[in-house]
Amino acid sequence: MKDRSSSPPARVAVIGGGPAGLMAAEALSAGGATVDLYDAMPSVGRKLLIAGKGGLNLTHSEPAAMFRSRYGSRQDQLTPLLDAFGPAALREWARGLGVETFVGSSGRVFPTDMKAAPLLRAWLQRLRGAGVVFHVRHRWCGWTRSSTGSTRLDYATPDGEQQREAAAVVLALGGGSWPKLGSDGRWCALLEQAGIPVAPLRPANCGFDVGWSPYLSERFAGAAIKPVVASLVDSAGVQHRRQGEFVLTASGLEGSLIYALSAVLRDEIASRGSATLHLDLLPGHDLARVVSELARPRGARSLSSHLQSRLQLKGAKVALLHECVAASNFAHPESLGAAIKSLPVRLIAARPLDEAISSAGGVCFEALDERLMLRQLPGVFCAGEMLDWEAPTGGYLLSACLASGRAAGLGVLAWLNDQYSSADTPTDSSHGRQS
Ligand SMILES: Cc1cc2nc3c(=O)[nH]c(=O)nc-3n(C[C@H](O)[C@H](O)[C@H](O)COP(=O)(O)OP(=O)(O)OC[C@H]3O[C@@H](n4cnc5c(N)ncnc54)[C@H](O)[C@@H]3O)c2cc1C
């Protein structure tokens, strides 16, 4: 911010203490603002900590064009933010917190110890040292906008409702998945009441229901299917095809391969009522080889032992085969081979948002300017998963949350500068209390 020696630094509220809000607070305090960070939960960064449980995938090391393409239809909006704070900058930032990173065999980037807790601990310590004041158990529940552009924010706290003034606000309230960690999507109604377009929150990186027989559900829930290639052709005729692994659940499928295809599967189910995935259970064998192995005489051996000895096909893969193909297909090597190489599995529903890794939907980019400020509410900025973008797992989620948090923090600083250097009073954007 410009030097305004006669006036105290602007007081900025950051609401939401996930990676996006913490990064906004960091940019703001580094730029000279006084930052109050509010969070509804008793502590901040809960989803970040959970993300660290399975190995914190901070970002990805693939070439920039490929990296950007992971944000699909929103890559144009996110590219400037990611150009300003991309994977290399993110790794350097982590190093600044004493957290070294490494590139895994898949190109994904992790902290050396795979954990989130040391990074979060060091980050919070640095933020507190920089003067950021944390107010936990403060649920933002409404606001009154003054004619001077400042905002009076209403918080539900253990001591009752409290009001605080802020010269500018960063909302970093997260999406709607895993609501017990704090991001419950209840903010959508508050913004919609203020006339802000919000795309409905939907599950992303989620599992799907198939509706297994009791046999498969009871005997094979939790079993991994790997390696496998999953493919589908969407309504636009585009083929999606990936190799990886997934897990059978009591009602369907989940896991990295399914998450990677989840956006198209979810949208296909929404528009057509179901989506059919074709699974190649033996990606290392071509169809001719599978058929010729199946056609070999099996003597007195059962079909199960024949499948196991000739093709190493057993357990959950064979159970899946029995579940999804008619018994008549097992009689002929050609039809059984075709089923093994392209097993149709009909998905009927995405699992609910609260079980998903992340959310699609949120504040529409059209409502934001290039600084991530809401055009209709000058002085109010948005960042993180609450914006309307989605991406697969692979470090892309945290990358965009951190980049957008930083952009929003810098955006506030630039906006405040404009306000102070302008002789005019700020735009009157008075809105009623919306709690
Ligand atoms: C199991 C799991 C594993 C994951 N693993 C990875 C991974 O390895 N790599 C990766 O890139 N991503 C991962 N993610 C996704 C990643 O954690 C999220 O995308 C990221 O945390 C979103 O950051 P955010 O700051 O936008 O929101 P959040 O982290 O959700 O933070 C939002 C904050 O806002 C607060 N809040 C909400 N409403 C209010 C309110 N009204 N008033 C006050 N405070 C409020 C919440 O309490 C919360 O602290 C994972 C997610 C899950 C669930």
Short mmCIF file of C-alpha atoms and ligand atoms in Angstrom, two decimals:
data_model
loop_
_atom_site.label_atom_id
_atom_site.label_comp_id
_atom_site.label_asym_id
_atom_site.label_seq_id
_atom_site.Cartn_x
_atom_site.Cartn_y
_atom_site.Cartn_z
CA MET A 1 0.00 0.00 0.00
CA LYS A 2 1.06 3.61 -0.49
CA ASP A 3 2.51 5.38 2.52
CA ARG A 4 -0.34 7.08 4.32
CA SER A 5 1.65 8.19 7.35
CA SER A 6 -1.19 10.23 8.83
CA SER A 7 -3.74 7.39 8.87
CA PRO A 8 -3.55 3.93 10.44
CA PRO A 9 -3.18 0.92 8.11
CA ALA A 10 -6.43 -0.28 6.61
CA ARG A 11 -8.15 -3.04 8.57
CA VAL A 12 -8.96 -5.91 6.26
CA ALA A 13 -11.12 -8.91 7.18
CA VAL A 14 -10.25 -12.29 5.71
CA ILE A 15 -13.08 -14.73 6.34
CA GLY A 16 -12.10 -18.38 6.08
CA GLY A 17 -8.84 -19.82 7.35
CA GLY A 18 -8.18 -22.45 4.70
CA PRO A 19 -5.22 -22.26 2.32
CA ALA A 20 -6.86 -19.51 0.24
CA GLY A 21 -7.67 -17.28 3.20
CA LEU A 22 -4.30 -17.81 4.85
CA MET A 23 -2.54 -16.93 1.60
CA ALA A 24 -4.68 -13.79 1.22
CA ALA A 25 -3.78 -12.83 4.80
CA GLU A 26 -0.11 -13.34 4.03
CA ALA A 27 -0.20 -11.12 0.93
CA LEU A 28 -2.16 -8.47 2.81
CA SER A 29 0.06 -8.32 5.87
CA ALA A 30 3.18 -8.28 3.68
CA GLY A 31 1.64 -5.29 1.90
CA GLY A 32 1.11 -3.36 5.12
CA ALA A 33 -2.55 -4.04 5.89
CA THR A 34 -3.82 -4.90 9.35
CA VAL A 35 -5.44 -8.31 8.96
CA ASP A 36 -8.17 -9.93 11.02
CA LEU A 37 -8.75 -13.52 9.98
CA TYR A 38 -12.08 -15.05 11.01
CA ASP A 39 -13.07 -18.70 10.92
CA ALA A 40 -16.20 -20.49 12.04
CA MET A 41 -14.26 -23.44 13.42
CA PRO A 42 -12.23 -23.67 16.64
CA SER A 43 -9.04 -23.81 14.54
CA VAL A 44 -8.02 -22.95 10.99
CA GLY A 45 -6.73 -25.12 8.14
CA ARG A 46 -8.72 -28.24 9.02
CA LYS A 47 -9.22 -29.39 5.43
CA LEU A 48 -5.55 -28.75 4.69
CA LEU A 49 -4.65 -31.01 7.60
CA ILE A 50 -6.97 -33.77 6.35
CA ALA A 51 -5.47 -33.37 2.89
CA GLY A 52 -2.13 -34.20 4.49
CA LYS A 53 -3.41 -37.51 5.84
CA GLY A 54 -3.01 -39.35 2.54
CA GLY A 55 0.13 -37.40 1.55
CA LEU A 56 -0.20 -33.64 0.93
CA ASN A 57 -0.12 -33.18 -2.83
CA LEU A 58 0.82 -29.51 -3.04
CA THR A 59 1.09 -29.06 -6.78
CA HIS A 60 2.23 -30.77 -9.98
CA SER A 61 5.47 -30.57 -11.96
CA GLU A 62 4.10 -31.17 -15.47
CA PRO A 63 4.62 -28.57 -18.27
CA ALA A 64 2.70 -25.33 -17.83
CA ALA A 65 0.29 -25.85 -20.73
CA MET A 66 -0.71 -29.28 -19.46
CA PHE A 67 -0.98 -27.93 -15.91
CA ARG A 68 -3.33 -25.13 -16.98
CA SER A 69 -5.48 -27.50 -19.05
CA ARG A 70 -6.46 -29.30 -15.83
CA TYR A 71 -8.74 -26.36 -15.03
CA GLY A 72 -10.85 -27.11 -18.09
CA SER A 73 -13.29 -24.38 -19.04
CA ARG A 74 -11.87 -22.09 -16.32
CA GLN A 75 -8.25 -22.18 -17.40
CA ASP A 76 -8.46 -18.73 -18.99
CA GLN A 77 -9.58 -17.18 -15.73
CA LEU A 78 -7.05 -19.06 -13.61
CA THR A 79 -4.04 -18.74 -15.91
CA PRO A 80 -3.06 -15.20 -14.83
CA LEU A 81 -3.25 -16.22 -11.18
CA LEU A 82 -1.24 -19.39 -11.76
CA ASP A 83 1.30 -17.52 -13.88
CA ALA A 84 1.84 -15.20 -10.93
CA PHE A 85 2.07 -18.01 -8.38
CA GLY A 86 2.62 -21.32 -10.10
CA PRO A 87 4.12 -24.65 -9.06
CA ALA A 88 7.71 -23.36 -8.88
CA ALA A 89 6.73 -20.34 -6.77
CA LEU A 90 4.61 -22.58 -4.57
CA ARG A 91 7.54 -24.91 -3.90
CA GLU A 92 9.75 -21.93 -3.14
CA TRP A 93 7.12 -20.59 -0.75
CA ALA A 94 6.97 -23.97 1.04
CA ARG A 95 10.77 -23.93 1.29
CA GLY A 96 10.48 -20.51 2.93
CA LEU A 97 8.40 -22.21 5.61
CA GLY A 98 11.10 -24.82 6.11
CA VAL A 99 9.21 -27.46 4.10
CA GLU A 100 11.24 -29.11 1.34
CA THR A 101 9.29 -30.78 -1.46
CA PHE A 102 9.94 -33.58 -3.92
CA VAL A 103 8.48 -34.67 -7.25
CA GLY A 104 6.93 -38.14 -7.10
CA SER A 105 7.05 -40.66 -9.94
CA SER A 106 3.71 -39.34 -11.24
CA GLY A 107 5.01 -35.76 -11.38
CA ARG A 108 2.99 -34.79 -8.30
CA VAL A 109 4.74 -32.58 -5.75
CA PHE A 110 4.70 -33.41 -2.03
CA PRO A 111 6.43 -32.18 1.11
CA THR A 112 9.35 -34.48 1.87
CA ASP A 113 7.55 -35.85 4.92
CA MET A 114 4.20 -35.94 3.01
CA LYS A 115 2.48 -34.13 5.89
CA ALA A 116 0.46 -30.91 6.16
CA ALA A 117 0.86 -30.27 9.89
CA PRO A 118 4.46 -28.97 9.89
CA LEU A 119 3.68 -26.64 6.98
CA LEU A 120 0.53 -25.31 8.62
CA ARG A 121 2.28 -24.87 11.97
CA ALA A 122 5.15 -22.89 10.44
CA TRP A 123 2.74 -20.86 8.32
CA LEU A 124 0.52 -19.85 11.24
CA GLN A 125 3.55 -18.91 13.28
CA ARG A 126 4.80 -16.69 10.47
CA LEU A 127 1.38 -15.09 10.00
CA ARG A 128 1.03 -14.37 13.73
CA GLY A 129 4.54 -12.90 13.70
CA ALA A 130 3.46 -10.64 10.84
CA GLY A 131 0.58 -9.34 12.95
CA VAL A 132 -2.37 -11.32 11.53
CA VAL A 133 -4.97 -11.63 14.30
CA PHE A 134 -6.95 -14.88 14.31
CA HIS A 135 -10.56 -14.94 15.46
CA VAL A 136 -11.76 -18.53 15.57
CA ARG A 137 -15.32 -19.62 16.40
CA HIS A 138 -16.51 -16.57 14.45
CA ARG A 139 -19.07 -17.59 11.86
CA TRP A 140 -19.75 -14.86 9.34
CA CYS A 141 -23.52 -14.63 9.06
CA GLY A 142 -24.34 -11.30 7.43
CA TRP A 143 -23.19 -7.81 6.62
CA THR A 144 -24.16 -4.21 6.20
CA ARG A 145 -22.42 -2.20 3.54
CA SER A 146 -21.86 1.49 4.31
CA SER A 147 -22.12 4.27 1.82
CA THR A 148 -18.35 4.85 2.18
CA GLY A 149 -17.59 1.38 0.87
CA SER A 150 -16.59 -0.17 4.21
CA THR A 151 -18.42 -3.23 5.48
CA ARG A 152 -19.84 -4.07 8.88
CA LEU A 153 -19.59 -7.81 9.25
CA ASP A 154 -21.81 -9.86 11.55
CA TYR A 155 -20.39 -12.92 13.25
CA ALA A 156 -22.04 -15.59 15.36
CA THR A 157 -19.63 -16.29 18.24
CA PRO A 158 -19.86 -18.24 21.49
CA ASP A 159 -20.47 -14.83 23.15
CA GLY A 160 -23.36 -13.98 20.87
CA GLU A 161 -23.51 -11.98 17.68
CA GLN A 162 -20.70 -9.49 17.14
CA GLN A 163 -20.11 -6.79 14.55
CA ARG A 164 -16.76 -5.71 13.15
CA GLU A 165 -15.89 -3.05 10.61
CA ALA A 166 -13.53 -3.71 7.71
CA ALA A 167 -12.21 -1.44 4.96
CA ALA A 168 -12.17 -4.46 2.63
CA VAL A 169 -13.06 -8.14 2.89
CA VAL A 170 -11.65 -11.34 1.41
CA LEU A 171 -14.14 -14.20 1.44
CA ALA A 172 -12.34 -17.55 1.30
CA LEU A 173 -15.09 -19.79 2.59
CA GLY A 174 -14.30 -23.00 0.71
CA GLY A 175 -16.69 -25.28 -1.17
CA GLY A 176 -19.21 -27.69 0.27
CA SER A 177 -17.38 -30.99 0.64
CA TRP A 178 -16.53 -32.47 4.04
CA PRO A 179 -18.66 -29.83 5.84
CA LYS A 180 -17.57 -31.05 9.26
CA LEU A 181 -14.20 -29.43 8.51
CA GLY A 182 -15.87 -26.01 8.25
CA SER A 183 -16.64 -25.34 4.59
CA ASP A 184 -20.35 -26.09 4.46
CA GLY A 185 -21.41 -23.88 1.54
CA ARG A 186 -23.86 -21.92 3.67
CA TRP A 187 -22.29 -18.74 2.32
CA CYS A 188 -24.01 -19.35 -1.05
CA ALA A 189 -27.31 -18.00 0.28
CA LEU A 190 -25.66 -14.87 1.69
CA LEU A 191 -24.05 -14.00 -1.64
CA GLU A 192 -27.14 -14.87 -3.65
CA GLN A 193 -29.17 -12.52 -1.45
CA ALA A 194 -26.68 -9.81 -2.40
CA GLY A 195 -27.39 -10.51 -6.06
CA ILE A 196 -24.11 -12.34 -6.74
CA PRO A 197 -24.39 -15.18 -9.29
CA VAL A 198 -23.37 -18.45 -7.69
CA ALA A 199 -23.30 -21.72 -9.66
CA PRO A 200 -24.77 -24.52 -7.51
CA LEU A 201 -22.15 -26.49 -5.60
CA ARG A 202 -21.76 -30.02 -6.97
CA PRO A 203 -19.52 -32.92 -6.02
CA ALA A 204 -16.13 -33.05 -7.77
CA ASN A 205 -13.50 -35.76 -7.38
CA CYS A 206 -16.22 -37.98 -6.04
CA GLY A 207 -17.33 -41.60 -6.06
CA PHE A 208 -20.39 -42.97 -7.85
CA ASP A 209 -23.21 -45.38 -7.15
CA VAL A 210 -23.80 -48.40 -9.33
CA GLY A 211 -26.13 -50.44 -7.13
CA TRP A 212 -24.23 -53.69 -6.68
CA SER A 213 -25.78 -57.01 -5.80
CA PRO A 214 -25.59 -57.86 -2.08
CA TYR A 215 -22.93 -60.47 -2.99
CA LEU A 216 -20.51 -57.98 -4.55
CA SER A 217 -21.28 -55.31 -2.00
CA GLU A 218 -20.75 -57.56 1.02
CA ARG A 219 -17.79 -59.56 -0.27
CA PHE A 220 -15.82 -57.02 -2.27
CA ALA A 221 -16.41 -53.52 -0.84
CA GLY A 222 -12.93 -52.08 -0.28
CA ALA A 223 -11.24 -54.25 -2.93
CA ALA A 224 -8.89 -52.47 -5.31
CA ILE A 225 -9.26 -52.92 -9.07
CA LYS A 226 -5.85 -52.40 -10.70
CA PRO A 227 -4.47 -51.95 -13.20
CA VAL A 228 -7.50 -50.99 -15.23
CA VAL A 229 -8.33 -48.65 -18.09
CA ALA A 230 -11.65 -46.80 -17.88
CA SER A 231 -13.20 -45.12 -20.87
CA LEU A 232 -16.41 -43.44 -21.87
CA VAL A 233 -17.72 -41.40 -24.74
CA ASP A 234 -19.60 -38.31 -23.56
CA SER A 235 -22.73 -36.82 -25.13
CA ALA A 236 -20.60 -34.56 -27.31
CA GLY A 237 -18.88 -37.64 -28.76
CA VAL A 238 -15.59 -36.98 -26.97
CA GLN A 239 -13.78 -40.07 -25.78
CA HIS A 240 -12.29 -40.04 -22.26
CA ARG A 241 -9.83 -42.79 -21.46
CA ARG A 242 -7.46 -43.26 -18.52
CA GLN A 243 -5.44 -45.98 -16.90
CA GLY A 244 -5.20 -46.22 -13.13
CA GLU A 245 -6.94 -47.87 -10.24
CA PHE A 246 -10.09 -47.60 -8.18
CA VAL A 247 -11.78 -49.22 -5.23
CA LEU A 248 -15.13 -51.00 -5.11
CA THR A 249 -17.43 -49.53 -2.47
CA ALA A 250 -20.59 -50.98 -0.97
CA SER A 251 -22.63 -49.09 -3.55
CA GLY A 252 -20.27 -48.37 -6.43
CA LEU A 253 -16.78 -47.09 -7.23
CA GLU A 254 -14.33 -44.50 -5.95
CA GLY A 255 -10.62 -43.73 -6.08
CA SER A 256 -8.13 -41.81 -8.17
CA LEU A 257 -9.16 -43.14 -11.59
CA ILE A 258 -12.82 -42.44 -10.91
CA TYR A 259 -12.06 -38.98 -9.48
CA ALA A 260 -10.12 -38.13 -12.63
CA LEU A 261 -13.21 -38.89 -14.73
CA SER A 262 -15.72 -37.61 -12.18
CA ALA A 263 -16.57 -34.27 -13.79
CA VAL A 264 -17.64 -35.86 -17.08
CA LEU A 265 -19.37 -38.77 -15.31
CA ARG A 266 -21.28 -36.38 -13.04
CA ASP A 267 -22.35 -34.18 -15.94
CA GLU A 268 -23.38 -37.18 -18.07
CA ILE A 269 -25.52 -38.54 -15.23
CA ALA A 270 -27.07 -35.10 -14.72
CA SER A 271 -28.02 -34.81 -18.37
CA ARG A 272 -28.81 -38.42 -19.29
CA GLY A 273 -29.69 -40.12 -16.03
CA SER A 274 -26.74 -42.53 -16.10
CA ALA A 275 -23.23 -42.93 -17.52
CA THR A 276 -21.64 -46.13 -18.75
CA LEU A 277 -17.96 -46.66 -18.11
CA HIS A 278 -16.17 -49.36 -20.06
CA LEU A 279 -13.43 -51.08 -18.12
CA ASP A 280 -10.47 -52.87 -19.64
CA LEU A 281 -9.61 -55.34 -16.90
CA LEU A 282 -6.45 -56.52 -18.67
CA PRO A 283 -4.81 -53.41 -20.13
CA GLY A 284 -1.56 -55.29 -20.74
CA HIS A 285 -3.18 -57.82 -23.13
CA ASP A 286 -4.82 -57.15 -26.46
CA LEU A 287 -8.19 -58.70 -27.26
CA ALA A 288 -6.76 -61.36 -29.60
CA ARG A 289 -4.42 -62.61 -26.88
CA VAL A 290 -7.18 -62.69 -24.27
CA VAL A 291 -9.46 -64.65 -26.60
CA SER A 292 -6.73 -67.11 -27.55
CA GLU A 293 -5.85 -67.74 -23.88
CA LEU A 294 -9.53 -68.26 -23.06
CA ALA A 295 -9.89 -70.66 -25.99
CA ARG A 296 -7.20 -73.01 -24.71
CA PRO A 297 -8.60 -76.31 -23.43
CA ARG A 298 -9.26 -76.15 -19.71
CA GLY A 299 -10.03 -79.81 -19.10
CA ALA A 300 -11.67 -80.38 -15.76
CA ARG A 301 -10.61 -77.00 -14.38
CA SER A 302 -13.28 -74.48 -13.37
CA LEU A 303 -13.60 -71.27 -15.35
CA SER A 304 -12.26 -69.37 -12.32
CA SER A 305 -9.03 -71.38 -12.26
CA HIS A 306 -8.78 -71.10 -16.03
CA LEU A 307 -9.06 -67.28 -15.82
CA GLN A 308 -6.50 -67.22 -13.05
CA SER A 309 -3.97 -69.56 -14.65
CA ARG A 310 -4.22 -68.27 -18.22
CA LEU A 311 -4.78 -64.55 -17.58
CA GLN A 312 -4.02 -63.96 -13.87
CA LEU A 313 -7.57 -62.69 -13.57
CA LYS A 314 -9.00 -63.35 -10.11
CA GLY A 315 -10.74 -62.00 -7.02
CA ALA A 316 -12.56 -58.68 -7.34
CA LYS A 317 -11.96 -58.39 -11.10
CA VAL A 318 -13.67 -61.73 -11.71
CA ALA A 319 -16.47 -60.81 -9.31
CA LEU A 320 -16.96 -57.59 -11.25
CA LEU A 321 -17.10 -59.55 -14.47
CA HIS A 322 -19.83 -61.81 -13.11
CA GLU A 323 -21.68 -58.78 -11.78
CA CYS A 324 -21.76 -56.85 -15.05
CA VAL A 325 -22.06 -59.47 -17.82
CA ALA A 326 -24.80 -61.96 -18.53
CA ALA A 327 -23.92 -65.59 -17.73
CA SER A 328 -24.33 -66.51 -21.42
CA ASN A 329 -21.21 -64.44 -22.26
CA PHE A 330 -19.06 -66.78 -20.22
CA ALA A 331 -19.70 -69.68 -22.59
CA HIS A 332 -17.67 -68.31 -25.50
CA PRO A 333 -14.05 -67.09 -25.52
CA GLU A 334 -14.95 -64.24 -27.92
CA SER A 335 -17.78 -62.79 -25.85
CA LEU A 336 -15.94 -63.32 -22.55
CA GLY A 337 -12.79 -61.76 -24.01
CA ALA A 338 -14.80 -58.77 -25.25
CA ALA A 339 -16.30 -58.34 -21.76
CA ILE A 340 -12.90 -58.51 -20.09
CA LYS A 341 -11.52 -55.88 -22.47
CA SER A 342 -14.58 -53.61 -22.35
CA LEU A 343 -16.76 -54.30 -19.35
CA PRO A 344 -19.76 -51.98 -19.23
CA VAL A 345 -20.49 -50.56 -15.77
CA ARG A 346 -23.52 -48.30 -15.51
CA LEU A 347 -23.16 -45.48 -12.99
CA ILE A 348 -26.44 -44.07 -11.76
CA ALA A 349 -25.55 -41.31 -9.29
CA ALA A 350 -22.64 -39.25 -8.01
CA ARG A 351 -22.02 -39.67 -4.30
CA PRO A 352 -23.19 -36.67 -2.25
CA LEU A 353 -21.19 -33.43 -2.07
CA ASP A 354 -20.33 -33.92 1.58
CA GLU A 355 -18.32 -37.06 0.69
CA ALA A 356 -16.50 -35.52 -2.28
CA ILE A 357 -12.88 -34.38 -2.21
CA SER A 358 -13.86 -31.00 -3.64
CA SER A 359 -16.70 -28.95 -5.11
CA ALA A 360 -17.58 -27.70 -8.54
CA GLY A 361 -19.64 -24.53 -8.76
CA GLY A 362 -19.38 -21.39 -6.66
CA VAL A 363 -19.05 -17.66 -7.30
CA CYS A 364 -19.15 -17.12 -11.06
CA PHE A 365 -16.03 -15.50 -12.53
CA GLU A 366 -18.27 -13.17 -14.50
CA ALA A 367 -19.18 -11.54 -11.18
CA LEU A 368 -15.51 -10.79 -10.44
CA ASP A 369 -13.04 -8.36 -11.89
CA GLU A 370 -9.45 -9.33 -12.68
CA ARG A 371 -8.48 -8.61 -9.03
CA LEU A 372 -11.12 -11.12 -7.86
CA MET A 373 -13.31 -8.30 -6.50
CA LEU A 374 -17.07 -8.65 -6.78
CA ARG A 375 -18.08 -6.03 -9.32
CA GLN A 376 -21.36 -5.44 -7.48
CA LEU A 377 -19.73 -5.15 -4.06
CA PRO A 378 -16.58 -3.03 -4.31
CA GLY A 379 -14.14 -3.94 -1.56
CA VAL A 380 -15.33 -7.56 -1.32
CA PHE A 381 -12.99 -10.15 -2.86
CA CYS A 382 -13.34 -13.93 -3.23
CA ALA A 383 -10.76 -16.73 -3.40
CA GLY A 384 -10.23 -20.46 -3.25
CA GLU A 385 -12.60 -23.32 -3.77
CA MET A 386 -15.64 -21.05 -3.36
CA LEU A 387 -14.97 -19.78 -6.91
CA ASP A 388 -16.61 -21.56 -9.83
CA TRP A 389 -13.79 -23.81 -11.06
CA GLU A 390 -12.93 -27.43 -10.60
CA ALA A 391 -9.89 -29.59 -11.20
CA PRO A 392 -8.85 -33.19 -10.68
CA THR A 393 -6.72 -34.31 -7.77
CA GLY A 394 -3.00 -34.02 -8.40
CA GLY A 395 -2.18 -30.83 -6.48
CA TYR A 396 -4.30 -28.66 -8.79
CA LEU A 397 -6.82 -27.83 -6.05
CA LEU A 398 -4.34 -26.41 -3.57
CA SER A 399 -2.41 -24.71 -6.38
CA ALA A 400 -5.46 -22.72 -7.48
CA CYS A 401 -6.59 -22.02 -3.90
CA LEU A 402 -3.20 -20.60 -2.97
CA ALA A 403 -2.81 -18.65 -6.24
CA SER A 404 -6.29 -17.14 -5.97
CA GLY A 405 -5.83 -16.34 -2.27
CA ARG A 406 -2.66 -14.46 -3.10
CA ALA A 407 -4.34 -12.68 -6.02
CA ALA A 408 -7.25 -11.60 -3.81
CA GLY A 409 -4.89 -10.28 -1.12
CA LEU A 410 -2.90 -8.32 -3.69
CA GLY A 411 -6.16 -7.20 -5.26
CA VAL A 412 -7.31 -5.70 -1.96
CA LEU A 413 -4.03 -3.81 -1.58
CA ALA A 414 -4.32 -2.39 -5.08
CA TRP A 415 -7.97 -1.45 -4.57
CA LEU A 416 -7.24 0.26 -1.24
CA ASN A 417 -4.45 2.19 -2.91
CA ASP A 418 -6.84 3.32 -5.60
CA GLN A 419 -9.34 4.38 -2.97
CA TYR A 420 -6.83 6.42 -0.98
CA SER A 421 -5.21 8.02 -3.96
CA SER A 422 -8.54 8.99 -5.43
CA ALA A 423 -9.98 12.33 -4.39
CA ASP A 424 -13.46 10.94 -4.84
CA THR A 425 -15.28 9.10 -2.11
CA PRO A 426 -15.66 5.38 -2.77
CA THR A 427 -18.61 4.19 -4.78
CA ASP A 428 -21.83 3.97 -2.81
CA SER A 429 -22.73 0.31 -2.89
CA SER A 430 -25.01 0.14 0.09
CA HIS A 431 -26.68 -3.20 0.65
CA GLY A 432 -29.08 -4.25 3.32
CA ARG A 433 -28.12 -6.53 6.16
CA GLN A 434 -28.24 -10.05 4.83
CA SER A 435 -28.05 -12.29 7.83
C1 LIG B 1 -9.75 -35.72 2.08
C2 LIG B 1 -9.22 -34.57 1.25
C3 LIG B 1 -7.95 -34.65 0.72
C4 LIG B 1 -7.48 -33.61 -0.09
N1 LIG B 1 -6.22 -33.70 -0.58
C5 LIG B 1 -5.74 -32.71 -1.39
C6 LIG B 1 -4.42 -32.76 -1.90
O1 LIG B 1 -3.61 -33.67 -1.56
N2 LIG B 1 -4.03 -31.79 -2.79
C7 LIG B 1 -4.86 -30.78 -3.14
O2 LIG B 1 -4.48 -29.93 -3.96
N3 LIG B 1 -6.10 -30.65 -2.59
C8 LIG B 1 -6.54 -31.59 -1.73
N4 LIG B 1 -7.80 -31.48 -1.19
C9 LIG B 1 -8.60 -30.28 -1.50
C10 LIG B 1 -8.11 -29.04 -0.70
O3 LIG B 1 -7.90 -29.41 0.65
C11 LIG B 1 -9.15 -27.93 -0.82
O4 LIG B 1 -9.36 -27.65 -2.18
C12 LIG B 1 -8.68 -26.66 -0.09
O5 LIG B 1 -8.54 -26.89 1.30
C13 LIG B 1 -9.70 -25.52 -0.30
O6 LIG B 1 -9.13 -24.38 0.29
P1 LIG B 1 -10.03 -23.12 0.63
O7 LIG B 1 -9.15 -22.22 1.43
O8 LIG B 1 -10.67 -22.60 -0.57
O9 LIG B 1 -11.20 -23.69 1.56
P2 LIG B 1 -11.15 -24.54 2.90
O10 LIG B 1 -9.86 -25.20 3.10
O11 LIG B 1 -12.37 -25.39 2.85
O12 LIG B 1 -11.31 -23.44 4.02
C14 LIG B 1 -12.48 -22.67 4.14
C15 LIG B 1 -12.55 -22.13 5.56
O13 LIG B 1 -13.67 -21.24 5.65
C16 LIG B 1 -14.29 -21.42 6.90
N5 LIG B 1 -15.67 -20.96 6.78
C17 LIG B 1 -16.65 -21.43 5.96
N6 LIG B 1 -17.79 -20.73 6.13
C18 LIG B 1 -17.51 -19.79 7.08
C19 LIG B 1 -18.28 -18.74 7.66
N7 LIG B 1 -19.55 -18.48 7.32
N8 LIG B 1 -17.69 -17.95 8.58
C20 LIG B 1 -16.38 -18.15 8.94
N9 LIG B 1 -15.61 -19.13 8.41
C21 LIG B 1 -16.17 -19.93 7.49
C22 LIG B 1 -14.16 -22.90 7.17
O14 LIG B 1 -14.27 -23.19 8.55
C23 LIG B 1 -12.78 -23.21 6.60
O15 LIG B 1 -11.77 -23.12 7.59
C24 LIG B 1 -8.29 -32.48 -0.36
C25 LIG B 1 -9.57 -32.40 0.20
C26 LIG B 1 -10.04 -33.44 0.99
C27 LIG B 1 -11.42 -33.33 1.60
#
